[in-house]
Tab-separated table of C-alpha atoms in Angstrom:
chain	number	residue	atom	x	y	z
A	1	UNK	CA	17.990	-29.299	39.615
A	2	UNK	CA	18.807	-27.996	36.096
A	3	UNK	CA	15.419	-26.764	35.023
A	4	UNK	CA	12.243	-26.574	37.396
A	5	UNK	CA	8.751	-26.400	35.850
A	6	UNK	CA	6.298	-24.157	37.483
A	7	UNK	CA	2.517	-23.982	37.402
A	8	UNK	CA	1.315	-20.443	38.269
A	9	UNK	CA	-2.413	-19.521	38.547
A	10	UNK	CA	-3.167	-16.653	36.100
A	11	UNK	CA	-5.378	-15.135	38.959
A	12	UNK	CA	-2.068	-14.330	40.790
A	13	UNK	CA	-0.838	-12.088	38.193
A	14	UNK	CA	-3.114	-9.048	38.496
A	15	UNK	CA	-0.375	-6.219	39.338
A	16	UNK	CA	2.921	-4.812	38.498
A	17	UNK	CA	4.240	-5.949	41.952
A	18	UNK	CA	3.063	-9.492	41.196
A	19	UNK	CA	4.494	-9.691	37.567
A	20	UNK	CA	7.698	-7.920	38.771
A	21	UNK	CA	8.230	-10.745	41.288
A	22	UNK	CA	7.722	-13.390	38.554
A	23	UNK	CA	10.150	-11.829	35.940
A	24	UNK	CA	12.764	-11.515	38.579
A	25	UNK	CA	12.528	-15.197	39.554
A	26	UNK	CA	11.901	-16.908	36.302
A	27	UNK	CA	13.865	-17.481	33.068
A	28	UNK	CA	15.535	-20.367	31.590
A	29	UNK	CA	18.993	-18.710	32.480
A	30	UNK	CA	17.815	-18.986	35.962
A	31	UNK	CA	16.686	-22.411	35.840
A	32	UNK	CA	12.912	-21.546	36.582
A	33	UNK	CA	10.524	-21.934	33.563
A	34	UNK	CA	6.725	-21.322	33.593
A	35	UNK	CA	4.458	-23.891	32.207
A	36	UNK	CA	1.904	-23.025	29.503
A	37	UNK	CA	-0.784	-24.256	31.994
A	38	UNK	CA	-3.554	-24.004	31.430
A	39	UNK	CA	-3.437	-23.569	27.714
A	40	UNK	CA	-3.068	-19.812	26.576
A	41	UNK	CA	-1.660	-18.802	29.897
A	42	UNK	CA	-0.874	-15.286	28.814
A	43	UNK	CA	-4.236	-14.873	27.422
A	44	UNK	CA	-5.938	-16.046	30.703
A	45	UNK	CA	-3.544	-13.637	32.693
A	46	UNK	CA	-4.778	-10.557	30.468
A	47	UNK	CA	-8.380	-11.725	30.995
A	48	UNK	CA	-8.162	-11.345	34.746
A	49	UNK	CA	-6.597	-7.928	34.799
A	50	UNK	CA	-9.026	-5.408	36.530
A	51	UNK	CA	-10.440	-2.886	34.281
A	52	UNK	CA	-9.239	0.072	36.313
A	53	UNK	CA	-5.704	-1.243	36.098
A	54	UNK	CA	-5.809	-1.209	32.343
A	55	UNK	CA	-6.323	2.482	32.366
A	56	UNK	CA	-3.298	3.111	34.892
A	57	UNK	CA	0.191	4.223	33.963
A	58	UNK	CA	1.469	0.772	35.206
A	59	UNK	CA	-0.318	-1.220	32.631
A	60	UNK	CA	2.427	-0.631	29.919
A	61	UNK	CA	5.033	-1.871	32.376
A	62	UNK	CA	2.828	-5.016	33.089
A	63	UNK	CA	2.558	-5.820	29.536
A	64	UNK	CA	6.380	-5.322	29.063
A	65	UNK	CA	7.138	-7.810	31.981
A	66	UNK	CA	4.472	-10.377	30.418
A	67	UNK	CA	6.195	-10.203	27.216
A	68	UNK	CA	9.636	-10.962	29.083
A	69	UNK	CA	8.092	-14.010	30.576
A	70	UNK	CA	6.640	-15.081	27.312
A	71	UNK	CA	9.990	-14.877	25.709
A	72	UNK	CA	12.319	-15.954	28.330
A	73	UNK	CA	10.369	-18.443	30.659
A	74	UNK	CA	7.185	-19.768	29.038
A	75	UNK	CA	7.298	-23.157	27.678
A	76	UNK	CA	4.665	-25.209	25.782
A	77	UNK	CA	3.804	-28.605	27.430
A	78	UNK	CA	2.008	-31.660	26.701
A	79	UNK	CA	-0.286	-31.161	29.828
A	80	UNK	CA	-4.181	-31.058	29.052
A	81	UNK	CA	-6.065	-27.806	29.335
A	82	UNK	CA	-8.119	-27.450	32.254
A	83	UNK	CA	-11.886	-28.195	32.441
A	84	UNK	CA	-12.194	-27.703	36.165
A	85	UNK	CA	-10.885	-25.778	39.066
A	86	UNK	CA	-7.460	-24.393	38.458
A	87	UNK	CA	-5.844	-25.848	41.537
A	88	UNK	CA	-7.544	-29.136	41.322
A	89	UNK	CA	-6.404	-29.621	37.633
A	90	UNK	CA	-2.843	-28.574	38.569
A	91	UNK	CA	-2.837	-31.060	41.330
A	92	UNK	CA	-3.966	-33.791	39.126
A	93	UNK	CA	-1.185	-32.900	36.347
A	94	UNK	CA	1.244	-32.807	39.207
A	95	UNK	CA	0.301	-36.513	40.037
A	96	UNK	CA	0.960	-37.440	36.321
A	97	UNK	CA	4.120	-35.250	35.794
A	98	UNK	CA	5.410	-33.396	38.745
A	99	UNK	CA	5.762	-29.715	38.617
A	100	UNK	CA	8.684	-28.269	40.613
A	101	UNK	CA	6.232	-26.006	42.401
A	102	UNK	CA	2.642	-24.961	42.039
A	103	UNK	CA	1.929	-21.195	42.653
A	104	UNK	CA	-1.766	-20.576	43.838
A	105	UNK	CA	-3.784	-17.835	45.305
A	106	UNK	CA	-4.398	-19.996	48.429
A	107	UNK	CA	-2.345	-22.098	50.781
A	108	UNK	CA	-2.763	-26.011	50.382
A	109	UNK	CA	-0.875	-27.383	53.273
A	110	UNK	CA	-1.512	-30.963	52.258
A	111	UNK	CA	0.491	-30.425	49.208
A	112	UNK	CA	4.071	-29.565	49.811
A	113	UNK	CA	4.656	-28.660	46.084
A	114	UNK	CA	1.956	-25.782	46.368
A	115	UNK	CA	3.132	-22.417	47.657
A	116	UNK	CA	1.982	-18.837	47.723
A	117	UNK	CA	3.782	-16.294	45.632
A	118	UNK	CA	5.164	-14.764	48.927
A	119	UNK	CA	6.933	-18.184	49.623
A	120	UNK	CA	8.874	-18.187	46.292
A	121	UNK	CA	12.280	-17.117	47.628
A	122	UNK	CA	15.840	-17.900	47.527
A	123	UNK	CA	15.571	-21.132	49.468
A	124	UNK	CA	13.486	-22.287	46.512
A	125	UNK	CA	15.057	-20.807	43.545
A	126	UNK	CA	18.826	-21.552	44.461
A	127	UNK	CA	17.795	-25.201	43.978
A	128	UNK	CA	17.679	-24.454	40.186
A	129	UNK	CA	19.923	-23.773	37.349
A	130	UNK	CA	22.753	-26.387	37.950
A	131	UNK	CA	23.031	-29.974	38.576
A	132	UNK	CA	25.238	-33.121	38.339
A	133	UNK	CA	24.245	-35.773	35.942
A	134	UNK	CA	25.493	-39.229	34.827
A	135	UNK	CA	27.323	-39.429	31.422
A	136	UNK	CA	24.540	-41.601	29.997
A	137	UNK	CA	22.989	-40.777	26.556
A	138	UNK	CA	19.509	-40.827	27.926
A	139	UNK	CA	20.258	-38.610	30.826
A	140	UNK	CA	22.341	-36.005	28.877
A	141	UNK	CA	19.241	-35.738	26.578
A	142	UNK	CA	16.632	-35.789	29.449
A	143	UNK	CA	18.331	-32.930	31.011
A	144	UNK	CA	17.860	-30.768	27.825
A	145	UNK	CA	14.132	-31.932	27.158
A	146	UNK	CA	12.389	-28.727	28.224
A	147	UNK	CA	14.990	-26.550	26.150
A	148	UNK	CA	14.914	-28.665	23.264
A	149	UNK	CA	11.100	-29.037	23.048
A	150	UNK	CA	10.845	-25.263	23.175
A	151	UNK	CA	13.634	-24.080	20.821
A	152	UNK	CA	13.618	-23.519	17.047
A	153	UNK	CA	17.532	-23.088	16.598
A	154	UNK	CA	19.640	-25.865	18.117
A	155	UNK	CA	23.352	-26.004	18.431
A	156	UNK	CA	25.498	-28.667	19.888
A	157	UNK	CA	29.064	-27.519	20.678
A	158	UNK	CA	31.604	-30.047	21.393
A	159	UNK	CA	35.153	-29.995	19.945
A	160	UNK	CA	35.421	-33.926	20.195
A	161	UNK	CA	32.132	-34.644	18.680
A	162	UNK	CA	33.065	-37.372	15.870
A	163	UNK	CA	31.196	-40.207	14.179
A	164	UNK	CA	31.547	-42.609	16.891
A	165	UNK	CA	28.669	-44.560	18.454
A	166	UNK	CA	29.377	-42.870	21.899
A	167	UNK	CA	28.152	-39.509	20.387
A	168	UNK	CA	25.633	-41.096	18.170
A	169	UNK	CA	23.692	-42.461	21.104
A	170	UNK	CA	23.184	-39.069	22.562
A	171	UNK	CA	22.258	-37.422	19.502
A	172	UNK	CA	19.629	-40.105	18.857
A	173	UNK	CA	18.057	-39.468	22.313
A	174	UNK	CA	18.045	-35.750	21.852
A	175	UNK	CA	16.323	-36.070	18.426
A	176	UNK	CA	13.865	-38.426	19.854
A	177	UNK	CA	13.140	-36.152	23.033
A	178	UNK	CA	12.784	-33.103	21.068
A	179	UNK	CA	10.058	-34.531	18.776
A	180	UNK	CA	11.991	-33.453	15.721
A	181	UNK	CA	10.256	-35.679	13.457
A	182	UNK	CA	6.893	-34.177	14.054
A	183	UNK	CA	7.627	-30.394	14.354
A	184	UNK	CA	7.731	-27.881	11.721
A	185	UNK	CA	9.095	-25.022	13.723
A	186	UNK	CA	12.826	-26.264	14.156
A	187	UNK	CA	14.484	-24.135	11.546
A	188	UNK	CA	18.224	-25.070	12.094
A	189	UNK	CA	20.019	-27.885	14.012
A	190	UNK	CA	23.878	-27.976	13.802
A	191	UNK	CA	26.717	-29.829	15.480
A	192	UNK	CA	29.878	-27.825	15.837
A	193	UNK	CA	33.030	-29.654	16.324
A	194	UNK	CA	36.937	-28.802	16.062
A	195	UNK	CA	39.070	-29.466	13.103
A	196	UNK	CA	41.871	-30.215	15.624
A	197	UNK	CA	41.548	-32.619	18.526
A	198	UNK	CA	44.292	-33.515	20.895
A	199	UNK	CA	46.795	-31.485	18.784
A	200	UNK	CA	45.808	-33.653	15.731
A	201	UNK	CA	44.305	-32.106	12.623
A	202	UNK	CA	41.156	-34.177	11.709
A	203	UNK	CA	40.671	-35.635	8.175
A	204	UNK	CA	37.560	-33.780	7.490
A	205	UNK	CA	36.567	-35.754	4.253
A	206	UNK	CA	36.910	-38.907	5.961
A	207	UNK	CA	34.818	-37.937	8.807
A	208	UNK	CA	32.173	-36.775	6.446
A	209	UNK	CA	31.998	-40.198	4.818
A	210	UNK	CA	31.728	-41.759	8.281
A	211	UNK	CA	29.002	-39.296	9.399
A	212	UNK	CA	27.041	-40.120	6.233
A	213	UNK	CA	27.307	-43.936	6.793
A	214	UNK	CA	26.689	-43.988	10.535
A	215	UNK	CA	24.412	-41.114	11.447
A	216	UNK	CA	22.096	-40.458	8.397
A	217	UNK	CA	19.708	-43.118	9.622
A	218	UNK	CA	19.047	-40.800	12.847
A	219	UNK	CA	17.672	-37.975	10.681
A	220	UNK	CA	13.926	-37.982	10.271
A	221	UNK	CA	12.380	-37.899	6.663
A	222	UNK	CA	12.380	-34.301	5.390
A	223	UNK	CA	14.659	-33.070	8.108
A	224	UNK	CA	18.429	-32.094	8.204
A	225	UNK	CA	21.205	-31.614	10.766
A	226	UNK	CA	24.293	-29.701	9.730
A	227	UNK	CA	27.821	-30.639	10.969
A	228	UNK	CA	30.366	-27.928	11.001
A	229	UNK	CA	34.123	-28.258	11.505
A	230	UNK	CA	35.656	-25.143	12.982
A	231	UNK	CA	39.348	-24.135	13.415
A	232	UNK	CA	40.329	-21.679	16.267
A	233	UNK	CA	43.211	-19.702	14.572
A	234	UNK	CA	46.442	-20.189	16.162
A	235	UNK	CA	44.925	-22.039	19.123
A	236	UNK	CA	45.527	-25.800	19.306
A	237	UNK	CA	41.704	-26.589	19.581
A	238	UNK	CA	38.339	-25.442	20.832
A	239	UNK	CA	37.236	-26.253	24.506
A	240	UNK	CA	33.803	-25.406	25.070
A	241	UNK	CA	30.755	-27.923	25.338
A	242	UNK	CA	27.400	-26.495	25.256
A	243	UNK	CA	23.989	-26.978	24.006
A	244	UNK	CA	22.641	-23.681	23.077
A	245	UNK	CA	19.518	-22.313	21.360
A	246	UNK	CA	17.890	-18.894	20.686
A	247	UNK	CA	16.231	-19.200	24.161
A	248	UNK	CA	19.051	-20.508	26.433
A	249	UNK	CA	21.989	-22.704	26.851
A	250	UNK	CA	23.412	-25.567	28.936
A	251	UNK	CA	27.153	-25.943	29.702
A	252	UNK	CA	27.998	-29.820	29.738
A	253	UNK	CA	31.379	-29.969	31.667
A	254	UNK	CA	32.518	-33.035	29.889
A	255	UNK	CA	30.506	-32.933	26.685
A	256	UNK	CA	28.132	-35.188	24.889
A	257	UNK	CA	29.935	-38.556	24.750
A	258	UNK	CA	28.571	-41.686	26.510
A	259	UNK	CA	31.698	-43.372	27.611
A	260	UNK	CA	32.246	-47.002	26.798
A	261	UNK	CA	33.289	-47.832	30.453
A	262	UNK	CA	30.549	-48.371	32.975
A	263	UNK	CA	32.160	-46.671	35.800
A	264	UNK	CA	32.683	-43.521	33.647
A	265	UNK	CA	29.041	-43.628	32.652
A	266	UNK	CA	28.057	-43.668	36.263
A	267	UNK	CA	30.452	-40.938	37.021
A	268	UNK	CA	28.784	-37.557	37.436
A	269	UNK	CA	29.465	-34.301	35.606
A	270	UNK	CA	28.401	-30.718	36.281
A	271	UNK	CA	25.725	-29.088	33.963
A	272	UNK	CA	24.699	-25.440	34.376
A	273	UNK	CA	22.406	-23.114	32.706
A	274	UNK	CA	24.260	-20.241	30.937
A	275	UNK	CA	23.892	-16.685	31.893
A	276	UNK	CA	22.801	-14.341	28.953
A	277	UNK	CA	26.153	-12.634	28.332
A	278	UNK	CA	27.947	-15.750	27.994
A	279	UNK	CA	24.996	-17.424	25.864
A	280	UNK	CA	25.035	-14.371	23.397
A	281	UNK	CA	28.907	-14.405	23.238
A	282	UNK	CA	28.890	-18.235	22.460
A	283	UNK	CA	26.142	-17.942	19.936
A	284	UNK	CA	28.001	-15.212	17.906
A	285	UNK	CA	31.266	-17.481	18.194
A	286	UNK	CA	29.360	-20.171	16.061
A	287	UNK	CA	27.754	-17.970	13.492
A	288	UNK	CA	29.955	-17.697	10.414
A	289	UNK	CA	29.246	-13.975	9.795
A	290	UNK	CA	30.295	-12.839	13.409
A	291	UNK	CA	32.764	-15.537	14.423
A	292	UNK	CA	36.577	-15.210	14.868
A	293	UNK	CA	36.709	-18.781	14.111
A	294	UNK	CA	37.147	-20.199	10.534
A	295	UNK	CA	34.890	-22.948	9.071
A	296	UNK	CA	36.995	-25.661	7.864
A	297	UNK	CA	34.404	-28.015	6.457
A	298	UNK	CA	30.509	-28.494	6.454
A	299	UNK	CA	28.302	-31.615	5.821
A	300	UNK	CA	24.497	-31.331	5.779
A	301	UNK	CA	22.895	-34.787	6.874
A	302	UNK	CA	19.417	-35.092	5.243
A	303	UNK	CA	16.951	-37.785	6.187
A	304	UNK	CA	15.788	-40.106	3.666
A	305	UNK	CA	12.224	-39.808	2.423
A	306	UNK	CA	9.929	-42.463	3.543
């Protein structure tokens, strides 16, 4: 599995030892994310901290690790806030939309998804952070759902991304699954492609017209997506295929195109969560001010007003 969503009882997190274990195990880059469940999870964690612990030297370490979880693992969800016992509510939510695991203060032998913190080990965590998926537009988007729904700066990087329907289908699903239309917090969405493909220089002005004609209807009113053509110096073309954001990145082995051939769509490709050093390096490579690449063209697609 690429990303596993965990529910963690706030009452578990009352010591440096407990939160250290969580901070070592959780993070987008590790494939393990922490649901904002119930609502205001961090506030509830702080509320159950014993008073004597607040006065200890370890309290500042605890707050630092809590901040790490907020920045690197905590995700907003559409799950309901609890109105009853935490575990009972988590079990109900699990039936509606499964958590990967539920971490509680007590054992629940009747529920194989519910575990104790002491049971969170490599046998569980090694199942996360990588997967194989079909090359279908809806599947490519679905694997990125948790990341897209919890990011503000989104970059699609694919040197072969072009105004073909096979790319449009994937982008359409990603726009829908991110809830782009109803969000005010997405500040940037770019598609980064190459100015040279298969050793052939691309007629950028022609592609701009094709993108305008064929992709503009995807953009919600009041929103925009920028398409940027990059040149890789003396190299023939770029090779990476990633979805990266300010929070994390996913490497798509064969990119974002849904093949026309049925057998190719059914074929499975590798997808992997990126480690932070690779993510940071890739991010800087696709920021004009820090990149060794050259911007050869740019088009901003704006949604038509309703």
